[in-house]
């Protein structure tokens, strides 16, 4: 078994939040006295990641995912605890670590907005001190893999979100990092763009043995990519096991929305629970461990004049809530 290349022990990050009193007199008092409240963004995290792993690090908004990644990459200093990434202490050796890791933050671009990706790539090659021959060979390989040849000389601001994300990931891979941190890489993307990103991430992990640390709100990312899933909420780990167990235990439900041309009456499918219904639309929560989507669709087509069907996963917040309920019973 590979040795850990990320080791986290009792990691904490606490922020001091200034509290302001409401109203005119409260505002006046704030001029002379300040009150602070401690917010624990990350609270006593301990975990390790082995070389070559593809780990999904998930949780609802505000759970502490991005804060954790920022401490792993050296952007934030921990309040307490220890972090070791590839033998480096990120908070003290950020510059040295940067030559061995890559990062993509879905909502914080690294490409220069008014310049084409090629200009940013040339700049990064200088920053990472890449030899010209190695840089050109690597760029050619990544351009072919991500299919961005026709985008290299287009201003980033003119690219679609899916195109930009592909270019962003290429930028983070130019220096052949051993670990890449992906924070919501598919956020806002359409189905085709998501699938493209997923396929490339999987290829990188399998062919180049790049360790991938992925955060996402999309259950599809987790199902199709990660072999291990870590769930965090309120700064604490609430689940850490293989993804197959996570899928079979918590992602066994689908939301199926059916829209009919005629009024929907007497919709009765025993294995599905109706959670929303209007005259022409019905939304069913289906437990796929008890019945298949195919059977539900067969029933719908046989009994109603179907105009549209939408199938989605339950929100990540709902999955986290289910984990908490099960832990409370134990």
mmCIF file of N, CA and C in Angstrom, residues 40-92:
data_model
loop_
_atom_site.group_PDB
_atom_site.id
_atom_site.type_symbol
_atom_site.label_atom_id
_atom_site.label_comp_id
_atom_site.label_asym_id
_atom_site.label_seq_id
_atom_site.Cartn_x
_atom_site.Cartn_y
_atom_site.Cartn_z
ATOM 1 N N UNK A 40 -15.676 28.228 14.479
ATOM 2 C CA UNK A 40 -14.769 27.109 14.199
ATOM 3 C C UNK A 40 -15.066 26.579 12.797
ATOM 4 N N UNK A 41 -14.322 27.051 11.809
ATOM 5 C CA UNK A 41 -14.525 26.605 10.431
ATOM 6 C C UNK A 41 -14.083 25.163 10.247
ATOM 7 N N UNK A 42 -12.974 24.798 10.906
ATOM 8 C CA UNK A 42 -12.471 23.421 10.908
ATOM 9 C C UNK A 42 -12.189 23.054 12.358
ATOM 10 N N UNK A 43 -12.720 21.901 12.775
ATOM 11 C CA UNK A 43 -12.695 21.577 14.202
ATOM 12 C C UNK A 43 -12.167 20.163 14.441
ATOM 13 N N UNK A 44 -10.852 20.052 14.686
ATOM 14 C CA UNK A 44 -10.226 18.794 15.081
ATOM 15 C C UNK A 44 -10.305 17.724 13.982
ATOM 16 N N UNK A 45 -9.843 18.085 12.778
ATOM 17 C CA UNK A 45 -9.810 17.136 11.669
ATOM 18 C C UNK A 45 -8.545 16.301 11.712
ATOM 19 N N UNK A 46 -8.702 15.003 11.474
ATOM 20 C CA UNK A 46 -7.553 14.101 11.343
ATOM 21 C C UNK A 46 -7.853 13.120 10.211
ATOM 22 N N UNK A 47 -6.962 13.064 9.229
ATOM 23 C CA UNK A 47 -7.114 12.101 8.130
ATOM 24 C C UNK A 47 -5.798 12.043 7.364
ATOM 25 N N UNK A 48 -5.672 11.047 6.502
ATOM 26 C CA UNK A 48 -4.500 10.934 5.643
ATOM 27 C C UNK A 48 -4.942 10.500 4.251
ATOM 28 N N UNK A 49 -4.128 10.834 3.265
ATOM 29 C CA UNK A 49 -4.418 10.474 1.872
ATOM 30 C C UNK A 49 -3.173 9.820 1.295
ATOM 31 N N UNK A 50 -3.337 8.653 0.686
ATOM 32 C CA UNK A 50 -2.210 7.930 0.105
ATOM 33 C C UNK A 50 -1.929 8.389 -1.322
ATOM 34 N N UNK A 51 -0.731 8.130 -1.761
ATOM 35 C CA UNK A 51 -0.336 8.482 -3.127
ATOM 36 C C UNK A 51 -1.231 7.767 -4.137
ATOM 37 N N UNK A 52 -1.727 8.511 -5.125
ATOM 38 C CA UNK A 52 -2.556 7.942 -6.181
ATOM 39 C C UNK A 52 -4.029 7.838 -5.858
ATOM 40 N N UNK A 53 -4.439 8.235 -4.669
ATOM 41 C CA UNK A 53 -5.862 8.181 -4.312
ATOM 42 C C UNK A 53 -6.655 9.285 -5.014
ATOM 43 N N UNK A 54 -7.922 9.013 -5.250
ATOM 44 C CA UNK A 54 -8.852 10.029 -5.738
ATOM 45 C C UNK A 54 -9.940 10.147 -4.682
ATOM 46 N N UNK A 55 -9.837 11.187 -3.875
ATOM 47 C CA UNK A 55 -10.682 11.339 -2.697
ATOM 48 C C UNK A 55 -11.702 12.453 -2.907
ATOM 49 N N UNK A 56 -12.959 12.154 -2.618
ATOM 50 C CA UNK A 56 -13.996 13.184 -2.614
ATOM 51 C C UNK A 56 -14.133 13.712 -1.193
ATOM 52 N N UNK A 57 -13.995 15.006 -1.041
ATOM 53 C CA UNK A 57 -14.072 15.671 0.260
ATOM 54 C C UNK A 57 -15.296 16.568 0.198
ATOM 55 N N UNK A 58 -16.408 16.111 0.770
ATOM 56 C CA UNK A 58 -17.685 16.761 0.488
ATOM 57 C C UNK A 58 -18.401 17.217 1.758
ATOM 58 N N UNK A 59 -19.408 18.042 1.550
ATOM 59 C CA UNK A 59 -20.193 18.563 2.658
ATOM 60 C C UNK A 59 -21.002 19.758 2.187
ATOM 61 N N UNK A 60 -21.950 20.227 2.992
ATOM 62 C CA UNK A 60 -22.776 21.382 2.601
ATOM 63 C C UNK A 60 -21.974 22.677 2.636
ATOM 64 N N UNK A 61 -22.578 23.755 2.152
ATOM 65 C CA UNK A 61 -21.927 25.060 2.214
ATOM 66 C C UNK A 61 -21.597 25.411 3.665
ATOM 67 N N UNK A 62 -20.392 25.932 3.879
ATOM 68 C CA UNK A 62 -19.991 26.320 5.232
ATOM 69 C C UNK A 62 -19.486 25.181 6.081
ATOM 70 N N UNK A 63 -19.308 23.997 5.477
ATOM 71 C CA UNK A 63 -18.868 22.826 6.258
ATOM 72 C C UNK A 63 -17.392 22.889 6.620
ATOM 73 N N UNK A 64 -16.595 23.654 5.852
ATOM 74 C CA UNK A 64 -15.165 23.741 6.120
ATOM 75 C C UNK A 64 -14.298 23.149 5.023
ATOM 76 N N UNK A 65 -14.889 22.804 3.880
ATOM 77 C CA UNK A 65 -14.144 22.161 2.792
ATOM 78 C C UNK A 65 -13.059 23.080 2.225
ATOM 79 N N UNK A 66 -13.477 24.259 1.778
ATOM 80 C CA UNK A 66 -12.527 25.179 1.154
ATOM 81 C C UNK A 66 -11.476 25.650 2.159
ATOM 82 N N UNK A 67 -11.890 25.839 3.405
ATOM 83 C CA UNK A 67 -10.933 26.244 4.447
ATOM 84 C C UNK A 67 -9.858 25.180 4.621
ATOM 85 N N UNK A 68 -10.268 23.915 4.598
ATOM 86 C CA UNK A 68 -9.313 22.817 4.720
ATOM 87 C C UNK A 68 -8.325 22.812 3.560
ATOM 88 N N UNK A 69 -8.840 22.959 2.337
ATOM 89 C CA UNK A 69 -7.973 22.974 1.166
ATOM 90 C C UNK A 69 -6.982 24.138 1.245
ATOM 91 N N UNK A 70 -7.451 25.284 1.705
ATOM 92 C CA UNK A 70 -6.560 26.449 1.802
ATOM 93 C C UNK A 70 -5.453 26.221 2.828
ATOM 94 N N UNK A 71 -5.729 25.461 3.863
ATOM 95 C CA UNK A 71 -4.671 25.132 4.823
ATOM 96 C C UNK A 71 -3.732 24.076 4.257
ATOM 97 N N UNK A 72 -4.256 23.139 3.465
ATOM 98 C CA UNK A 72 -3.415 22.118 2.848
ATOM 99 C C UNK A 72 -2.475 22.706 1.802
ATOM 100 N N UNK A 73 -2.887 23.818 1.195
ATOM 101 C CA UNK A 73 -2.071 24.444 0.161
ATOM 102 C C UNK A 73 -1.247 25.619 0.687
ATOM 103 N N UNK A 74 -1.432 25.962 1.967
ATOM 104 C CA UNK A 74 -0.639 27.026 2.563
ATOM 105 C C UNK A 74 -1.221 28.415 2.430
ATOM 106 N N UNK A 75 -2.425 28.533 1.893
ATOM 107 C CA UNK A 75 -3.059 29.846 1.749
ATOM 108 C C UNK A 75 -3.492 30.382 3.113
ATOM 109 N N UNK A 76 -3.985 29.478 3.976
ATOM 110 C CA UNK A 76 -4.375 29.849 5.336
ATOM 111 C C UNK A 76 -3.482 29.133 6.348
ATOM 112 N N UNK A 77 -3.240 29.785 7.458
ATOM 113 C CA UNK A 77 -2.492 29.173 8.557
ATOM 114 C C UNK A 77 -3.487 28.517 9.506
ATOM 115 N N UNK A 78 -3.224 27.294 9.973
ATOM 116 C CA UNK A 78 -4.118 26.668 10.948
ATOM 117 C C UNK A 78 -3.998 27.332 12.317
ATOM 118 N N UNK A 79 -5.107 27.300 13.064
ATOM 119 C CA UNK A 79 -5.078 27.800 14.443
ATOM 120 C C UNK A 79 -4.311 26.838 15.334
ATOM 121 N N UNK A 80 -4.499 25.546 15.092
ATOM 122 C CA UNK A 80 -3.748 24.513 15.822
ATOM 123 C C UNK A 80 -3.782 23.225 15.009
ATOM 124 N N UNK A 81 -3.002 22.244 15.468
ATOM 125 C CA UNK A 81 -2.917 20.991 14.736
ATOM 126 C C UNK A 81 -1.754 20.998 13.762
ATOM 127 N N UNK A 82 -1.577 19.904 13.057
ATOM 128 C CA UNK A 82 -0.452 19.781 12.131
ATOM 129 C C UNK A 82 -0.907 19.329 10.750
ATOM 130 N N UNK A 83 -0.187 19.810 9.730
ATOM 131 C CA UNK A 83 -0.455 19.439 8.336
ATOM 132 C C UNK A 83 0.878 19.096 7.676
ATOM 133 N N UNK A 84 0.912 17.963 6.987
ATOM 134 C CA UNK A 84 2.097 17.571 6.242
ATOM 135 C C UNK A 84 1.656 17.149 4.842
ATOM 136 N N UNK A 85 2.144 17.857 3.834
ATOM 137 C CA UNK A 85 1.812 17.550 2.446
ATOM 138 C C UNK A 85 3.107 17.324 1.673
ATOM 139 N N UNK A 86 3.328 16.093 1.231
ATOM 140 C CA UNK A 86 4.541 15.729 0.496
ATOM 141 C C UNK A 86 5.812 16.047 1.279
ATOM 142 N N UNK A 87 5.711 15.948 2.598
ATOM 143 C CA UNK A 87 6.865 16.218 3.444
ATOM 144 C C UNK A 87 7.068 17.679 3.784
ATOM 145 N N UNK A 88 6.161 18.547 3.316
ATOM 146 C CA UNK A 88 6.264 19.980 3.582
ATOM 147 C C UNK A 88 5.209 20.419 4.590
ATOM 148 N N UNK A 89 5.543 21.427 5.366
ATOM 149 C CA UNK A 89 4.566 22.107 6.212
ATOM 150 C C UNK A 89 4.031 23.276 5.394
ATOM 151 N N UNK A 90 2.784 23.205 4.895
ATOM 152 C CA UNK A 90 2.282 24.229 3.972
ATOM 153 C C UNK A 90 2.360 25.656 4.494
ATOM 154 N N UNK A 91 2.123 25.850 5.773
ATOM 155 C CA UNK A 91 2.122 27.210 6.314
ATOM 156 C C UNK A 91 3.519 27.807 6.413
ATOM 157 N N UNK A 92 4.552 26.954 6.435
ATOM 158 C CA UNK A 92 5.922 27.436 6.547
ATOM 159 C C UNK A 92 6.732 27.248 5.260
#
